[in-house]
Coordinates of C-alpha atoms and ligand atoms in Angstrom, one line a residue:
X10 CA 152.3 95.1 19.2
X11 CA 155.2 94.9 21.3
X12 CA 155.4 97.1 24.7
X13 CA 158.9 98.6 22.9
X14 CA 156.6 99.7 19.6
X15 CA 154.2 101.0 22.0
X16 CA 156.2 103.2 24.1
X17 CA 154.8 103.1 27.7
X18 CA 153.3 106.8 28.2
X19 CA 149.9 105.5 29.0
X20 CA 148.7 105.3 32.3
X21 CA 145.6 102.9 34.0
X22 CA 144.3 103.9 37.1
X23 CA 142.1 100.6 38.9
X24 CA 139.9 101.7 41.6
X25 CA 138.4 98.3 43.4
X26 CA 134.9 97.8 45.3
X27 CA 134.4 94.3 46.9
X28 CA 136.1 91.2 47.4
X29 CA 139.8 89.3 47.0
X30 CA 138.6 88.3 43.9
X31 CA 138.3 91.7 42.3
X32 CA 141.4 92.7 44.0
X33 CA 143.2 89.9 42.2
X34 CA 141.3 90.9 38.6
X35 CA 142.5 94.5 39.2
X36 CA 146.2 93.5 39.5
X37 CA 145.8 90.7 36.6
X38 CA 143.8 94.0 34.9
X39 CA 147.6 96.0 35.2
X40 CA 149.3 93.2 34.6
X41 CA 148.1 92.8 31.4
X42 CA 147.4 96.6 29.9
X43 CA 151.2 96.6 31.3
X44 CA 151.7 94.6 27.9
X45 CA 150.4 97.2 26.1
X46 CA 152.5 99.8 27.6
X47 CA 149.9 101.1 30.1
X48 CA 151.4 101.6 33.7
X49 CA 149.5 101.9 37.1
X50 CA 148.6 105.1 38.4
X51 CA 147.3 106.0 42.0
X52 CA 146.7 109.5 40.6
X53 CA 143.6 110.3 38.5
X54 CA 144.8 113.4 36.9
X55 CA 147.5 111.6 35.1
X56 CA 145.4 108.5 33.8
X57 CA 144.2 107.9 30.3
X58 CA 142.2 104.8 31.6
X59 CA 140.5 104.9 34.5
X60 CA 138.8 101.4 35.6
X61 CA 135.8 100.9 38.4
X62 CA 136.0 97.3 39.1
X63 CA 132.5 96.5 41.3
X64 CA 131.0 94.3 43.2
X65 CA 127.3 94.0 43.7
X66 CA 126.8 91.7 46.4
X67 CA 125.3 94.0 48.5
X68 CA 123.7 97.3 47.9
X69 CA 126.1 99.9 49.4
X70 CA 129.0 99.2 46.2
X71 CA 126.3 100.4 44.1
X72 CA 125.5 103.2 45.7
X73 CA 130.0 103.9 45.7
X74 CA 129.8 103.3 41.6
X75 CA 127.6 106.2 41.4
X76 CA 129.5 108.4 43.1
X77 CA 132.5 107.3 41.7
X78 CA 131.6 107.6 38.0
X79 CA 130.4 111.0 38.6
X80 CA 133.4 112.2 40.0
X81 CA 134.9 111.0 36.8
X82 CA 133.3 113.3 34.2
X83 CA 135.5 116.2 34.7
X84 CA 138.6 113.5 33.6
X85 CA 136.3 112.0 30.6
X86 CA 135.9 115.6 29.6
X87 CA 140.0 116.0 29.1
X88 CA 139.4 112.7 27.6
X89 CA 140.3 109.9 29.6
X90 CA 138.4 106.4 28.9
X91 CA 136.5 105.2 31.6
X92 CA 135.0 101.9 31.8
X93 CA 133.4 99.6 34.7
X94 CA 134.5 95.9 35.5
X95 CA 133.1 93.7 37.8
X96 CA 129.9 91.6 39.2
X97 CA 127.6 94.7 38.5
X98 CA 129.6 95.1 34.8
X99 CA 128.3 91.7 34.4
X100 CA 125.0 91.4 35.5
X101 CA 123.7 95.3 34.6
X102 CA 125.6 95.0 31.1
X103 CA 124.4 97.3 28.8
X104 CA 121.9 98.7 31.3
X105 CA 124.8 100.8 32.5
X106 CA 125.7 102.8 29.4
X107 CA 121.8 103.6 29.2
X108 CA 122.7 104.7 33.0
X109 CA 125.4 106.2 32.9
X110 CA 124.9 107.8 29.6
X111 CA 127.8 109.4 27.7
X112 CA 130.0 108.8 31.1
X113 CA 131.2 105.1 30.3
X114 CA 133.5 103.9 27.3
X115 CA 133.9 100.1 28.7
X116 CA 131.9 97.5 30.3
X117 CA 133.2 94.1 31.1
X118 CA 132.5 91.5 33.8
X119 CA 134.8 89.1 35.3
X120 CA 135.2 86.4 33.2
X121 CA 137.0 89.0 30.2
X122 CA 139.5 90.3 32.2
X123 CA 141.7 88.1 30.3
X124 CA 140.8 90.0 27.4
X125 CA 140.9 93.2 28.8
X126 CA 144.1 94.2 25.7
X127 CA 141.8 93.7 23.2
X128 CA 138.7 95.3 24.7
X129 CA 141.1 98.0 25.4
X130 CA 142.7 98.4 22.1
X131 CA 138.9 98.9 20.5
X132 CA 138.0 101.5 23.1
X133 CA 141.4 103.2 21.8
X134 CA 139.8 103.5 18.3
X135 CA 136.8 105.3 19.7
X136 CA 134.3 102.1 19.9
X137 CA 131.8 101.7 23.0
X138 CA 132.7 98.2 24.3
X139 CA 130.4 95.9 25.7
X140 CA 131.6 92.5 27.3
X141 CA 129.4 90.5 29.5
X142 CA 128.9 87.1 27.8
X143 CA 129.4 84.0 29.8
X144 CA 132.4 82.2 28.3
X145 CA 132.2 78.5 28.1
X146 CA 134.3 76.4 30.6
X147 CA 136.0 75.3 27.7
X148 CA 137.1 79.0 26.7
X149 CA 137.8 80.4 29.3
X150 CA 141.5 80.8 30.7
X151 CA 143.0 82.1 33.7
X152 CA 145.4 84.8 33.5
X153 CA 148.8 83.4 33.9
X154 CA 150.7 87.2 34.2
X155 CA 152.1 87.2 37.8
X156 CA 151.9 91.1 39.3
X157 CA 153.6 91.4 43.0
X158 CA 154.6 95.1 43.4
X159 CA 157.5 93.8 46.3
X160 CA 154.3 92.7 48.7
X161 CA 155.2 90.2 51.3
X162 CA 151.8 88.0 50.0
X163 CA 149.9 87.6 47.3
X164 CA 146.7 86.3 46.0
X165 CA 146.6 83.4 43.5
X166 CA 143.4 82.2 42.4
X167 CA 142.5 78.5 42.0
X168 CA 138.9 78.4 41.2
X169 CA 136.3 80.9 39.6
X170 CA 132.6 80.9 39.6
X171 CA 130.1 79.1 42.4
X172 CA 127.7 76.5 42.0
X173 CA 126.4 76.7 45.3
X174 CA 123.1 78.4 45.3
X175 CA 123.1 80.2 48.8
X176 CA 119.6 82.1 48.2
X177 CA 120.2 86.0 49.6
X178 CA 123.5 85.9 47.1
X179 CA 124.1 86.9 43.8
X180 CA 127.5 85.8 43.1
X181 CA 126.8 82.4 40.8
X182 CA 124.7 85.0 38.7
X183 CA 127.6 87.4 37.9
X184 CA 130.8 84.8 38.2
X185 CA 129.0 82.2 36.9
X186 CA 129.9 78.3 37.5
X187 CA 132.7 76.9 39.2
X188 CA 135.8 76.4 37.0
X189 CA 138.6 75.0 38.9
X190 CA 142.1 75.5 37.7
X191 CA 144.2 73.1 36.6
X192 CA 146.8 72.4 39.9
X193 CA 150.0 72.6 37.3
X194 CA 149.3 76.2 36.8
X195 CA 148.3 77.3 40.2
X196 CA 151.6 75.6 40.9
X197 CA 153.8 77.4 38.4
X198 CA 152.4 80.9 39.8
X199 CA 153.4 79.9 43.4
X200 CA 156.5 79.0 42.4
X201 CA 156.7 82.6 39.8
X202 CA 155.3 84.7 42.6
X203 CA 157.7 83.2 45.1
X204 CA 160.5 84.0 42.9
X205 CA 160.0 87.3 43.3
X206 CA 160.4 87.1 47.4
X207 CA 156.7 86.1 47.9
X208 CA 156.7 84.4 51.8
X209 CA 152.8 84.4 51.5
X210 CA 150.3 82.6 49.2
X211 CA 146.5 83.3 50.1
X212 CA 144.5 80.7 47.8
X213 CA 141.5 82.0 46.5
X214 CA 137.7 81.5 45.2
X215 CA 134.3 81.5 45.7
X216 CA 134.4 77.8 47.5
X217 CA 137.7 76.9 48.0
X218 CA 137.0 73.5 49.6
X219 CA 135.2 72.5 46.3
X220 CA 138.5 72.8 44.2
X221 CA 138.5 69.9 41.7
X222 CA 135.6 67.8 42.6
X223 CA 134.0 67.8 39.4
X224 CA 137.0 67.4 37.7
X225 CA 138.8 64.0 37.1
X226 CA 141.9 63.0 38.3
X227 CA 142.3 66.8 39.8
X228 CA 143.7 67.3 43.1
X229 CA 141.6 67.9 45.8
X230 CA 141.6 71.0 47.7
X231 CA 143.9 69.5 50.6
X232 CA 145.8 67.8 48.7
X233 CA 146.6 71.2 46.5
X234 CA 147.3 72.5 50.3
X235 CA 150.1 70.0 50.8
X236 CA 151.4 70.7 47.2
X237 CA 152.0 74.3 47.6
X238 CA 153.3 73.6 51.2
X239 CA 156.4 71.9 49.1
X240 CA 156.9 74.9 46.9
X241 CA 160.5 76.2 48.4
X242 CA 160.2 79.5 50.1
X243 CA 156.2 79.2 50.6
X244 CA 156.5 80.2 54.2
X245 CA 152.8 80.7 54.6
X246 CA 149.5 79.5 53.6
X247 CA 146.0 81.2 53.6
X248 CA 142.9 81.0 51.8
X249 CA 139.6 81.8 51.4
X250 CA 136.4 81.6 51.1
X251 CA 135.8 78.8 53.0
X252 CA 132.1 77.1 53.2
X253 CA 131.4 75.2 56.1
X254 CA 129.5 72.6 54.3
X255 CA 132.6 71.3 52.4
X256 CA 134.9 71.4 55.3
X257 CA 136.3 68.0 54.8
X258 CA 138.2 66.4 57.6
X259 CA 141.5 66.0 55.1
X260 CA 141.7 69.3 55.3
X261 CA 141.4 69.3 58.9
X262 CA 144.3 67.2 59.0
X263 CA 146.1 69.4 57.1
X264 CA 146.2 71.7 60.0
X265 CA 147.9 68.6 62.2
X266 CA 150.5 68.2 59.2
X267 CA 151.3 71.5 57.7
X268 CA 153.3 74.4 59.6
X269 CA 153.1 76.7 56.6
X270 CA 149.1 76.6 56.8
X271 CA 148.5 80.0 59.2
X272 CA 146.7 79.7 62.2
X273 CA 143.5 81.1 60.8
X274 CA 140.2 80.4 59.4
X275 CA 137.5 82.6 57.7
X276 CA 134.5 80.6 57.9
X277 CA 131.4 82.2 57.2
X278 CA 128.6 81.0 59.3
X279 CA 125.9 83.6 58.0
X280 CA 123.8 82.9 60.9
X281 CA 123.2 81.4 64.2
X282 CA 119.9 79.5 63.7
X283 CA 119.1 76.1 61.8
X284 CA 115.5 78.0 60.2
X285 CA 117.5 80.7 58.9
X286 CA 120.5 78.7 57.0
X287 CA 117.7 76.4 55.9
X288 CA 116.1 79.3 54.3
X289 CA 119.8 80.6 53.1
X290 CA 120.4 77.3 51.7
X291 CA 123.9 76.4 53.2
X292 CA 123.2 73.0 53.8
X293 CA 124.8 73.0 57.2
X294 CA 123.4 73.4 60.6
X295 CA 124.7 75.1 63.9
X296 CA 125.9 71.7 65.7
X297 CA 127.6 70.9 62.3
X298 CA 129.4 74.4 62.1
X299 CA 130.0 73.7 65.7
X300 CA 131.4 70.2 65.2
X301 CA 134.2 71.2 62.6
X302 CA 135.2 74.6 65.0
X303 CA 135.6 72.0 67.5
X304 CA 138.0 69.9 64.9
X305 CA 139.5 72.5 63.5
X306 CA 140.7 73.8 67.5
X307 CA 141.6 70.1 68.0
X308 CA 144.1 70.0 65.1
X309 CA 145.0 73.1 65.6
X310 CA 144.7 75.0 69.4
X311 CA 145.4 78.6 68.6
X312 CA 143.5 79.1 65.6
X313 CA 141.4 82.2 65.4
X314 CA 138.3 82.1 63.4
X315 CA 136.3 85.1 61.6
X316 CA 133.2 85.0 59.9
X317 CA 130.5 86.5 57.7
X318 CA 126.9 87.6 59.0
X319 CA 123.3 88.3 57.8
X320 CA 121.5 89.9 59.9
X321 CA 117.7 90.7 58.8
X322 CA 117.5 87.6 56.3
X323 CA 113.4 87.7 55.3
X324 CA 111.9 85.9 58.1
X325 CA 114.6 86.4 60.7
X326 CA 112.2 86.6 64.4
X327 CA 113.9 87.5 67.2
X328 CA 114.6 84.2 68.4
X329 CA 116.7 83.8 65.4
X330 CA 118.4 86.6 65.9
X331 CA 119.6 85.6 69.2
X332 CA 121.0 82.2 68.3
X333 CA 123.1 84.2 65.8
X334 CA 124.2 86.3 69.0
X335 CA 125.0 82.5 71.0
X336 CA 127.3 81.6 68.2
X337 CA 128.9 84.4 68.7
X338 CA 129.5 83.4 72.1
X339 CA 130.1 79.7 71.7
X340 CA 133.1 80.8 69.3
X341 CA 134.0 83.8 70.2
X342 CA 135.3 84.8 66.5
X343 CA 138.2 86.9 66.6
X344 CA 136.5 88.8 63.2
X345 CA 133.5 89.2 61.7
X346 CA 132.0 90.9 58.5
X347 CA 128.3 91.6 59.6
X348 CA 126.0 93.0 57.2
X349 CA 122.2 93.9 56.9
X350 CA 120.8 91.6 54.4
X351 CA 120.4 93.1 51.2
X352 CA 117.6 91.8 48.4
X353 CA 119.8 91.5 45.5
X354 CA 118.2 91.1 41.8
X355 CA 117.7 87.7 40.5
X356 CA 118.3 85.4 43.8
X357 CA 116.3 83.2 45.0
X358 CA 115.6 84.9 48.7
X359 CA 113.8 87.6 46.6
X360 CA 110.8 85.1 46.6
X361 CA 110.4 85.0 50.6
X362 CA 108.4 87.5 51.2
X363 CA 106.7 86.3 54.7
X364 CA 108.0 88.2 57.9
X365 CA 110.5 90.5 56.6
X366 CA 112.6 92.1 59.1
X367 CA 112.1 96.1 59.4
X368 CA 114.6 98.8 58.8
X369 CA 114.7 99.5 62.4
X370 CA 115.1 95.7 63.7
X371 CA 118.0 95.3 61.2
X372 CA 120.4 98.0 62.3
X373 CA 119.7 97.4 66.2
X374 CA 120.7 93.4 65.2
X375 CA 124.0 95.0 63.2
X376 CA 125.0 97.4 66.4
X377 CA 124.1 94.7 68.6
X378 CA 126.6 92.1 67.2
X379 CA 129.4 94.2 65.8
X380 CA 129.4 95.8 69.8
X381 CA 129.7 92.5 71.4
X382 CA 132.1 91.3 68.5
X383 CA 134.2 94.1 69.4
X384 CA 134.5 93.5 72.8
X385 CA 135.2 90.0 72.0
X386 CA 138.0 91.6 69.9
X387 CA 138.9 93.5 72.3
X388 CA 139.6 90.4 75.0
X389 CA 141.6 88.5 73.2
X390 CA 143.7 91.2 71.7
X391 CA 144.4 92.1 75.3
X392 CA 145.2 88.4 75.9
X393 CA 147.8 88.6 73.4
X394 CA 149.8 91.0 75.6
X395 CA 152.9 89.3 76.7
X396 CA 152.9 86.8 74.1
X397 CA 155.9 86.8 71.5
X398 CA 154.5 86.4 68.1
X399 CA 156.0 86.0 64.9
X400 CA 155.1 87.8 62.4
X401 CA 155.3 88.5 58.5
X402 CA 156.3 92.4 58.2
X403 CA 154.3 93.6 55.0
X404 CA 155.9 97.4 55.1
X405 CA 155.4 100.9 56.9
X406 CA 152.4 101.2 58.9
X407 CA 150.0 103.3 57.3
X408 CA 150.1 106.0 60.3
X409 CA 153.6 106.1 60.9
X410 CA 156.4 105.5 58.8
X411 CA 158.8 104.8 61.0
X412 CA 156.7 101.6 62.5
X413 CA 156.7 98.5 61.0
X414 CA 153.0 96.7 60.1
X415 CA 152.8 92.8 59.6
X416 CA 150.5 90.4 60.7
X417 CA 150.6 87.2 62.8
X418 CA 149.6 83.4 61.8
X419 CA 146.8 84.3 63.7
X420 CA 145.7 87.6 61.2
X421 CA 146.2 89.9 63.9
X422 CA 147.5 93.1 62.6
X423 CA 150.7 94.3 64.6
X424 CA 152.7 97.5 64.5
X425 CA 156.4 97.8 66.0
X426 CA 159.5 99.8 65.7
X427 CA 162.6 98.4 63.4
X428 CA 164.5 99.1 60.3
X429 CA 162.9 98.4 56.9
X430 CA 164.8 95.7 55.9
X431 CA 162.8 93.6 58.2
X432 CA 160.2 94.0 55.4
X433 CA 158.9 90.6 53.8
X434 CA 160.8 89.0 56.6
X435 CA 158.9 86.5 59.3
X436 CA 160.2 88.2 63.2
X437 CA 159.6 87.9 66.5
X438 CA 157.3 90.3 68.0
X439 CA 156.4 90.7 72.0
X440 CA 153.2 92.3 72.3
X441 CA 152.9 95.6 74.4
X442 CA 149.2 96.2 73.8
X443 CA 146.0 94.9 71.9
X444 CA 143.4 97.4 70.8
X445 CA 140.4 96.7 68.7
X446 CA 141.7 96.2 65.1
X447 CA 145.0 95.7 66.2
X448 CA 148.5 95.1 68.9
X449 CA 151.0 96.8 69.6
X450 CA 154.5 95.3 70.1
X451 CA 158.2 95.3 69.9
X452 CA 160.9 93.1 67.9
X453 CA 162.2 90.5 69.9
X454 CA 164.7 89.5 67.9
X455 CA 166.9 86.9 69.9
X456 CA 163.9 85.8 71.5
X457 CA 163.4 81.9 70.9
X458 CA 159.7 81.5 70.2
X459 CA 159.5 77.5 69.2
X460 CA 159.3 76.4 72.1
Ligands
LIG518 N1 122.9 90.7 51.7 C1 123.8 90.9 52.7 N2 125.0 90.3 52.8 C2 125.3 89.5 51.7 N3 126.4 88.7 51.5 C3 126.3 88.1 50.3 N4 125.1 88.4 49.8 C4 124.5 89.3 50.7 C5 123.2 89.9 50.7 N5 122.3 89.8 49.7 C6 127.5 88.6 52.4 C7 127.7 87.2 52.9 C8 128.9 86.7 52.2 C9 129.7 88.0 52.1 C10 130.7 87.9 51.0 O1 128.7 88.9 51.8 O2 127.9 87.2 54.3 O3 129.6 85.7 52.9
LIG519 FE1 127.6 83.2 47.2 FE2 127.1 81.0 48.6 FE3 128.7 80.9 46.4 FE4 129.6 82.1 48.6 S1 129.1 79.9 48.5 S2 129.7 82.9 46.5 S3 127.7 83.0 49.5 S4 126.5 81.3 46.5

């Protein structure tokens, strides 16, 4: 049915836990109800789908999905359809109607988002839907609908799944194995998103640096880098997830070669000492995560690097603990995600079961690192002051809308006066003050910042 026959009175509101990838699912999610004549609400009372797309990698976006679906019986009662997407959609299925009884209409994981109009449709004739299958490799498609909503950036995906086995996590069991896409289509969304005055492509998977190894005669994940760095108007490059393991030196060189890749890195590290990534899995060790920061800053002087932590993997003493707290040092990352590890169904670390790391020991880790990766923050946001930056203006800051927000190569959020029209452009910016999460500046327009 065409959206003309359908009329476009519907209305699909997308709440999203977790990662980039489930960002990107909830906008290929609009972009594809859109078809149907569905159009994106922020506001609950008016929407006749409501989505909860979830994650499950650690325990606390559970705990959100509860809350969240409760708050939604008072909108199934005026009967809106409500229906859960997601990692936790995939992997606790049906066990979620049983759950959630008479509160859910929909349950779908990841890899049937590009069904989502038909799964729809049959939730419109009052069926209970149920999609959690694995598709084949073979079947399964990326979603080729471009969404941008005027953004300066946007997300396109190159890869799903993960056949790394990293033992605390539970992502290969709910996205499944790695699929990468075929370069001619990550190409032609590039080149559609750009068309519609995208300056800012952040690449994305589960293991970026894996991109098209199994495949043959695929590009490899730097030479895709180079690739979109010839799209016209790609002004700037990001992506992630990074693993430290497949951190090829053409890649480093990349950083030498490209201007539009942005001077930084997430690379998560997961933890400072050798017995605990053997235990994880990553296949890496501290003096190799070391070696490729060193590269990396060698190609590439100002780059600022963030990171993932565990703290409180099952055996963690600690000794372990601390070399996790000398990374930190050695590095200095400019961002970290920490997080208490979290036993998640079905992995592998479920099995260790020697020295576990008490309640107590785990949060004083968390406060310990997040308060010495804050003042870290806070240093070198402060040694930003008096340095012109330029910077990509993404829109109003959320506080104030008379300031401008937009973020430097470096990731560093920045806010500064000027006139909207500066939005999705790349300016100048001195910087007044750092803070914790971000700097303060003013334009510099006129300023010449390449030398
Ligand atoms: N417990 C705690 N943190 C986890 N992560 C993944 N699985 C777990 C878990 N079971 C973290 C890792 C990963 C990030 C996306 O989430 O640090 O890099
Ligand atoms: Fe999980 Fe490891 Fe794959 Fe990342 S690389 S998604 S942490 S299994």
């Amino acid at each position: 049915m065409s959206e003309q026959e359908h009329g476009s009175s519907k209305k699909v509101f997308v709440k999203t836990f977790g990662c980039q990838m489930n960002v990107y699912d909830s906008d290929k999610i609009t972009a594809l109800l859109s078809k149907d004549g569905y159009t994106a609400t922020q506001d609950l009372e008016d929407a006749d789908l409501i989505v909860v797309n979830t994650c499950s990698v650690r325990e606390k976006p559970e705990q959100k999905l509860r809350s969240f679906i409760g708050e939604m019986a008072p909108h199934r009662s005026r009967g809106a359809k409500v229906g859960i997407a997601g990692c936790m959609a995939q992997h606790a299925g049906a066990d979620l109607f049983k759950q959630y009884r008479g509160q859910v209409d929909l349950v779908f994981g990841p890899d049937h988002v590009p069904n989502v109009r038909e799964i729809v449709g049959q939730v419109e004739k009052g069926q209970r839907v149920l999609a959690n299958s694995f598709l084949d490799n073979t079947q399964y498609a990326f979603v080729r609908e471009v969404v941008t909503d005027g953004k300066a950036g946007a997300f396109v995906t190159i890869q799903k799944g993960c056949d790394n086995k990293c033992t605390f996590c539970i992502v290969p069991a709910t996205r499944g194995v790695e699929l990468s896409r075929p370069n001619a289509e990550i190409l032609e969304e590039v080149r559609a998103v750009v068309a519609t005055g995208v300056r800012e492509i952040t690449l994305i998977g589960q293991n970026v640096n894996s991109y098209g190894l199994k495949v043959p005669g695929e590009l490899t994940f730097a030479q895709l880098l180079y690739k979109v760095a010839e799209v016209p108007g790609v002004e700037r490059i990001r992506y992630t997830t990074s693993h430290p393991r497949d951190m090829g030196d053409d890649v480093i060189q990349a950083y030498r070669d490209l201007p539009q890749l942005t001077s930084h890195l997430h690379l998560p590290v997961q933890s400072g000492s050798d017995r605990m990534l053997r235990r994880m899995k990553r296949f890496y060790n501290r003096e190799r995560y070391l070696e490729v920061v060193r590269q990396l800053r060698d190609a590439r002087p100002d780059i600022s690097l963030s990171t993932d932590i565990i703290v409180g993997f099952p055996g963690e003493t600690d000794a372990d603990f601390e070399d996790t707290m000398s990374l930190l040092e050695a590095v200095r990352f400019e961002g970290s995600f920490s997080f208490k590890y979290s036993p998640r169904p079905g992995t592998p670390a479920l099995r260790l079961k020697d020295a576990l790391v008490s309640k107590r020991d785990m949060s004083e880790r968390l406060t310990r690192y997040q308060k010495r990766q804050q003042e870290i923050q806070i240093e070198s946001n402060h040694a930003c002051e008096g340095q012109t930056l330029d910077v990509l203006v993404e829109g109003p800051s959320k506080w104030d809308p008379e300031v401008l927000c937009g973020r430097s190569s470096t990731f560093k959020m920045i806010n500064f006066a000027g006139p909207k029209e500066l939005v999705g452009t790349i300016v100048p910016v001195k910087v007044l003050r750092g803070f914790t999460n971000s700097l303060r500046g003013e334009l510099a327009l006129g300023v010449d910042t390449s030398s």
